[in-house]
Amino acid sequence: MKKIFFVLITEIKNRVLRPAFWIFTLGLPVVAFLIMWGFTSASGDSQESILNMIAPSQNVETWGLIDDSGVITEFPADLEESGVFLEVYPDTESAEAALEREEITEYYYFPADLIESGEYYLVTPDFNPLDGTSNNWAIDWVLTFNMVGGDKLLASQVQYPMFENRISLSPDEPATDGDNPLAFAVPYGITIFFYMMIFSSASMMLNSISKEKQNQVIEVLLLSVTPHQLLVGKIVALGLIGMAQTGIYIGIAQVLLKLSGRSFDVAASFSIPSNLIVWGVVFFLLGYSIYASLMAGAGALAPNAREASQLTFIFIIPLIIPLFFITVLIENPNGLLAVIVSMIPFSAPVAMMTRLAAGNIPLWHPILSAVIMAVTAYLIIILVARLFRAQTLLSGQEVKPATYFKLLFSH
Amino acid sequence: MQAKFWFVALNEYRKHVFQKRFILAIISVPALLSVSFLVGFLTEYLTRNLDPVGYVDQAGVLADNNPVPEEVGNSNKVEFLAFEDQETAEQALEAGEIQAYYLIPTTYFETREVDLIYIKEPGDNAESDFFHFLRTNVSGDLPERERMLVLDGFDVTVRSVDGSREFNEKQIFNLILPIVFGFLFTFVLTSGSGYLSNAVTEEKENRTIEILSTSMSANQFILGKVLGIVMVIFTQVISWIIFFVIAFFGARAAFDAEWIDAAQIDFNLLLILLLLFIPAFFFFSGIALTISSMVTDSSEGQQAIGIVSMPVGFSYWFAYLIISNPGSTVSVILSLIPFTLPTLMPLRLAFGVVPWVQIALGIGIMTLCAFFTIWLAARAYEMGMMQYGKRIRLRELLWNSTKGGGKK
C-alpha cells in the first residue's frame, strides 16, 4: 500500500509540476474566453467590420416575386408580421433591376405551369443551394394560403395540422418534451464529454508508460515495486488528475461566465437527473480504470509511443459504438440495444451515461452495469500487470492487436 | 533520363501497391461507408414501430378516413384504428393492440392541439405518419392536383442571376461531388502519411541512396519518387471512384428512387476539381519528399508530415462558415491558401458561385506550389546527401537553394 501511494504521489508530482500541464489546464479555457470576450467587447464598428469579413450583412430583407401562374391573388396578412416582405414584379427584367438596386435580396419565379409541374425558381445573386430550403416555409405558406382560396384557418390546418401534447400513462416513463432541443442536446453533449474525458485520461496513461519504457526508467522501477503496485498507483494518480482537470475546466468556465455577466443554466430549461453527477463520477472512474489499464498494457508492449498509439484504435472501438447509435440511445433509453450496450463493460461507461441523461431508467440497470464494470476493471488490472514482465518490456518487437490479446491471456 | 526516373517511379509504385497495408487502406473507405450505411439503417429500424396507432376523433376531422397517398411519406406506413371513446382506446393500449393513440378534442379546429397518449414511447414513424394522415384529411376538399402539391410539396430550383449555376434535387451529385473529393483528399493524406514520410528515409537508412546517387541526378530521383507516389495515390482514389460508381448503379437497381434516376453530373465542375486536385497531390507529395530528405529517421518525418497536413484536417472547422457564406472575404482567402485550398475551394464550388478568376488563381497557386515543393525536394535531397546523418533546417535549405541550388 505504501508503495502504491509512493507511485501515486510521484506520478502526480511529475505531471503537476510541469509548466506544460498548467499552461494546458489553465490556458485553454482562458484563451477561449479571451477570444470570446475580445470579440464581444469590441466597439460596434469594429465588431461589424469583423462580422462583415466573415459573413457580409444584408440590409434589405425584401424578396421579389414574379407570378406567371396566376395562383397568387393575395398575401396572408400575417406574412409581414413574421418579417417576410414580398414585392411583386411583372417580369424578370424589372425584378433583376430591383436586385441591382438592392431593393430585394432575391426573387421567386412561379412559371405559368406551376400547378402542373409543381416547380418554382429562386433566383439569387449569392447562389447557395441551401437557400432553397431556408425560406421555404414562407413561400409554401403563401402558396397554400392561395390554393385554399384565402381561408387562413384552413390554410394553417393544411400547412401544419397538429400541435402535440404528449401524455405518458407509465409511472416509470414521464412524457418527453419532443420540441425541446435540449432533450437531445444535453444527453448528446454529456456523451461526447464523457467519451473525451475517458479517452484523454486513458491516453495520459499510455504516454506515461511508453515514455518510461523508452527511457528505461520502468526497468529500474520494477526492481522496487511490483507491476500491480505500479499499475494501480499510476491508474489512481492519472484518474485523479483527469478528474481535477475536468473540474478546473468547468470551474473556470463558470467563474469567467459569471464575471462576464452571463450564465449557462441548462437546468432551468431542461431537467437533468439529480443523481447524474454521482453516477458520472462512478462511471468515469470505472471506465477510466478499464481503458487506462488496457492503454498501460499497450504502452508496456509496444517498442515506442507511436506504435502504442496505433494499438489504441482497437481498444477505442467499443467506446465509439455508443456514439454511432447515440440517436437510438437518446430516443429509446430503455430499448434492447440501449440495455445491451450499457451492460457490456467496454461500451457501458459512455452508453450508460447517455441513458442516464436521456431519461428514467430502472435503478438496477446502472447498479448492475457498475458491478460488471468493476469486476472487469479488476480482472484487466490483474492481467495487464502480468504484461509488465522484464522480457515483455524488453522485447522491442512489433506489436499487433492479436499479439497483445494473446499475451494478455497466456499467463 | 526518361528511363531512369520511370524506373524510380515504377519501383516506388510497386513497393507500396502490392502491400497488405495498401490493400487495407483501399478497402477501408468502402468498409467505413458500409458500416455508416448499416448504422443508419439499424438506427432507422430500431426507432421505427409498425404497430397500429389508434385515434379518438371528437372533432370529426377524420370522418372520411382518407388514406395518405402512396407518394407521400415513407412506404411502410402505420395502420390507424378509430376508437369510439378514450376508454376503449386505453383498453387497446393496455392490451398491446396499439402502440399509442391520439385524442382529437372538439376544440381541434380552433387550437390544432391533439393529445398523444402512450405507455411506452411510440416510434418516430408513427408520429410522422399520423401527421400526414391528419393533413390528408384536413385538405380533403381541395382539387386532386392542389392536394398532392400541398401534401408532397413543390420542387425548388435555385438559380444564380447570371444563370451559370442551378441547383435542384436532380443535381444533388454536384453538391456531393466536391465534398467527397475533399474528404478523399484528407483521407489519402492521413492514411498515406506512413509511406509519404518513408519516401527517402528508407533509402537513407538502408544506404541504397549511396548507390542511387551514383547512377542518377537529384532531379531524376525526386521526379521519379513524386511520380511514383502520385501514381500510388491515384490508384487509391481511382479504386474508390470505381467503388462509388458500382455503389451508385447498385443503388439505382436496388431502390427505385426517382432522384437517383434523374441524377445529373456537371462535367465542368468535375474538370475543375481534377485541375485542382492533381497539382494538390503533387504539392503534398513534394512536401513529403522535402521533409523526408531533410530528416534522419522516418518517425521524425512522420511527425513533421503530421504537422504539415494538420491544416487540411483543421480546415473543416471553417466548413460552416464557407457553406453559409461562400463569398465572404475570409472564405475567399481560406480557399486560396495552398494548405486549405484542396478542401475549402471544393466547398465554395458546391455552395456558391466562385468567379472564374478565383478558380484560375486557385489552380495557378496550386500548380506553382506543386512545382516549387518538387524543386525544393530535389534541393533537400542534394543537401541531405552532402550532410549525411544530420538533420537539415528549413531556413538552411531555403537559403542554400535560393543561393545556387537550383542550377542542377
JSON list of N, CA and C in Angstrom, two decimals, chain A residues 355-379:
[
{"chain": "A", "resi": 355, "resn": "ARG", "atom": "N", "xyz": [-27.84, 7.02, -21.43]},
{"chain": "A", "resi": 355, "resn": "ARG", "atom": "CA", "xyz": [-29.17, 6.58, -20.97]},
{"chain": "A", "resi": 355, "resn": "ARG", "atom": "C", "xyz": [-29.59, 7.35, -19.72]},
{"chain": "A", "resi": 356, "resn": "LEU", "atom": "N", "xyz": [-28.64, 7.53, -18.77]},
{"chain": "A", "resi": 356, "resn": "LEU", "atom": "CA", "xyz": [-28.98, 8.24, -17.54]},
{"chain": "A", "resi": 356, "resn": "LEU", "atom": "C", "xyz": [-29.39, 9.68, -17.82]},
{"chain": "A", "resi": 357, "resn": "ALA", "atom": "N", "xyz": [-28.71, 10.29, -18.79]},
{"chain": "A", "resi": 357, "resn": "ALA", "atom": "CA", "xyz": [-29.02, 11.68, -19.12]},
{"chain": "A", "resi": 357, "resn": "ALA", "atom": "C", "xyz": [-30.31, 11.78, -19.93]},
{"chain": "A", "resi": 358, "resn": "ALA", "atom": "N", "xyz": [-30.63, 10.72, -20.68]},
{"chain": "A", "resi": 358, "resn": "ALA", "atom": "CA", "xyz": [-31.77, 10.80, -21.60]},
{"chain": "A", "resi": 358, "resn": "ALA", "atom": "C", "xyz": [-33.11, 10.59, -20.91]},
{"chain": "A", "resi": 359, "resn": "GLY", "atom": "N", "xyz": [-33.16, 9.78, -19.87]},
{"chain": "A", "resi": 359, "resn": "GLY", "atom": "CA", "xyz": [-34.47, 9.57, -19.27]},
{"chain": "A", "resi": 359, "resn": "GLY", "atom": "C", "xyz": [-34.44, 8.62, -18.11]},
{"chain": "A", "resi": 360, "resn": "ASN", "atom": "N", "xyz": [-35.61, 8.37, -17.57]},
{"chain": "A", "resi": 360, "resn": "ASN", "atom": "CA", "xyz": [-35.70, 7.50, -16.39]},
{"chain": "A", "resi": 360, "resn": "ASN", "atom": "C", "xyz": [-35.42, 6.05, -16.77]},
{"chain": "A", "resi": 361, "resn": "ILE", "atom": "N", "xyz": [-34.45, 5.47, -16.12]},
{"chain": "A", "resi": 361, "resn": "ILE", "atom": "CA", "xyz": [-34.17, 4.06, -16.36]},
{"chain": "A", "resi": 361, "resn": "ILE", "atom": "C", "xyz": [-34.21, 3.35, -15.00]},
{"chain": "A", "resi": 362, "resn": "PRO", "atom": "N", "xyz": [-34.54, 2.06, -14.99]},
{"chain": "A", "resi": 362, "resn": "PRO", "atom": "CA", "xyz": [-34.61, 1.36, -13.71]},
{"chain": "A", "resi": 362, "resn": "PRO", "atom": "C", "xyz": [-33.28, 1.43, -12.96]},
{"chain": "A", "resi": 363, "resn": "LEU", "atom": "N", "xyz": [-33.33, 1.62, -11.65]},
{"chain": "A", "resi": 363, "resn": "LEU", "atom": "CA", "xyz": [-32.13, 1.82, -10.84]},
{"chain": "A", "resi": 363, "resn": "LEU", "atom": "C", "xyz": [-31.16, 0.64, -10.92]},
{"chain": "A", "resi": 364, "resn": "TRP", "atom": "N", "xyz": [-31.74, -0.58, -11.07]},
{"chain": "A", "resi": 364, "resn": "TRP", "atom": "CA", "xyz": [-30.85, -1.74, -11.08]},
{"chain": "A", "resi": 364, "resn": "TRP", "atom": "C", "xyz": [-29.97, -1.80, -12.33]},
{"chain": "A", "resi": 365, "resn": "HIS", "atom": "N", "xyz": [-30.35, -1.10, -13.39]},
{"chain": "A", "resi": 365, "resn": "HIS", "atom": "CA", "xyz": [-29.53, -1.09, -14.62]},
{"chain": "A", "resi": 365, "resn": "HIS", "atom": "C", "xyz": [-28.15, -0.46, -14.37]},
{"chain": "A", "resi": 366, "resn": "PRO", "atom": "N", "xyz": [-28.08, 0.81, -13.86]},
{"chain": "A", "resi": 366, "resn": "PRO", "atom": "CA", "xyz": [-26.73, 1.36, -13.61]},
{"chain": "A", "resi": 366, "resn": "PRO", "atom": "C", "xyz": [-25.98, 0.60, -12.52]},
{"chain": "A", "resi": 367, "resn": "ILE", "atom": "N", "xyz": [-26.71, 0.06, -11.54]},
{"chain": "A", "resi": 367, "resn": "ILE", "atom": "CA", "xyz": [-26.02, -0.67, -10.47]},
{"chain": "A", "resi": 367, "resn": "ILE", "atom": "C", "xyz": [-25.36, -1.93, -11.04]},
{"chain": "A", "resi": 368, "resn": "LEU", "atom": "N", "xyz": [-26.15, -2.70, -11.82]},
{"chain": "A", "resi": 368, "resn": "LEU", "atom": "CA", "xyz": [-25.61, -3.93, -12.40]},
{"chain": "A", "resi": 368, "resn": "LEU", "atom": "C", "xyz": [-24.44, -3.61, -13.34]},
{"chain": "A", "resi": 369, "resn": "SER", "atom": "N", "xyz": [-24.64, -2.58, -14.16]},
{"chain": "A", "resi": 369, "resn": "SER", "atom": "CA", "xyz": [-23.60, -2.20, -15.11]},
{"chain": "A", "resi": 369, "resn": "SER", "atom": "C", "xyz": [-22.31, -1.83, -14.36]},
{"chain": "A", "resi": 370, "resn": "ALA", "atom": "N", "xyz": [-22.46, -1.07, -13.25]},
{"chain": "A", "resi": 370, "resn": "ALA", "atom": "CA", "xyz": [-21.28, -0.65, -12.46]},
{"chain": "A", "resi": 370, "resn": "ALA", "atom": "C", "xyz": [-20.58, -1.87, -11.86]},
{"chain": "A", "resi": 371, "resn": "VAL", "atom": "N", "xyz": [-21.36, -2.85, -11.41]},
{"chain": "A", "resi": 371, "resn": "VAL", "atom": "CA", "xyz": [-20.75, -4.06, -10.82]},
{"chain": "A", "resi": 371, "resn": "VAL", "atom": "C", "xyz": [-19.97, -4.82, -11.90]},
{"chain": "A", "resi": 372, "resn": "ILE", "atom": "N", "xyz": [-20.61, -4.99, -13.08]},
{"chain": "A", "resi": 372, "resn": "ILE", "atom": "CA", "xyz": [-19.92, -5.70, -14.18]},
{"chain": "A", "resi": 372, "resn": "ILE", "atom": "C", "xyz": [-18.62, -4.98, -14.54]},
{"chain": "A", "resi": 373, "resn": "MET", "atom": "N", "xyz": [-18.70, -3.66, -14.59]},
{"chain": "A", "resi": 373, "resn": "MET", "atom": "CA", "xyz": [-17.50, -2.88, -14.95]},
{"chain": "A", "resi": 373, "resn": "MET", "atom": "C", "xyz": [-16.42, -3.00, -13.88]},
{"chain": "A", "resi": 374, "resn": "ALA", "atom": "N", "xyz": [-16.83, -2.99, -12.62]},
{"chain": "A", "resi": 374, "resn": "ALA", "atom": "CA", "xyz": [-15.85, -3.09, -11.53]},
{"chain": "A", "resi": 374, "resn": "ALA", "atom": "C", "xyz": [-15.12, -4.43, -11.60]},
{"chain": "A", "resi": 375, "resn": "VAL", "atom": "N", "xyz": [-15.87, -5.51, -11.85]},
{"chain": "A", "resi": 375, "resn": "VAL", "atom": "CA", "xyz": [-15.25, -6.84, -11.94]},
{"chain": "A", "resi": 375, "resn": "VAL", "atom": "C", "xyz": [-14.29, -6.87, -13.14]},
{"chain": "A", "resi": 376, "resn": "THR", "atom": "N", "xyz": [-14.75, -6.32, -14.29]},
{"chain": "A", "resi": 376, "resn": "THR", "atom": "CA", "xyz": [-13.91, -6.29, -15.50]},
{"chain": "A", "resi": 376, "resn": "THR", "atom": "C", "xyz": [-12.64, -5.49, -15.25]},
{"chain": "A", "resi": 377, "resn": "ALA", "atom": "N", "xyz": [-12.78, -4.33, -14.61]},
{"chain": "A", "resi": 377, "resn": "ALA", "atom": "CA", "xyz": [-11.62, -3.48, -14.35]},
{"chain": "A", "resi": 377, "resn": "ALA", "atom": "C", "xyz": [-10.61, -4.23, -13.48]},
{"chain": "A", "resi": 378, "resn": "TYR", "atom": "N", "xyz": [-11.12, -4.92, -12.47]},
{"chain": "A", "resi": 378, "resn": "TYR", "atom": "CA", "xyz": [-10.24, -5.67, -11.56]},
{"chain": "A", "resi": 378, "resn": "TYR", "atom": "C", "xyz": [-9.47, -6.75, -12.33]},
{"chain": "A", "resi": 379, "resn": "LEU", "atom": "N", "xyz": [-10.20, -7.52, -13.16]},
{"chain": "A", "resi": 379, "resn": "LEU", "atom": "CA", "xyz": [-9.56, -8.59, -13.94]},
{"chain": "A", "resi": 379, "resn": "LEU", "atom": "C", "xyz": [-8.53, -8.03, -14.91]}
]
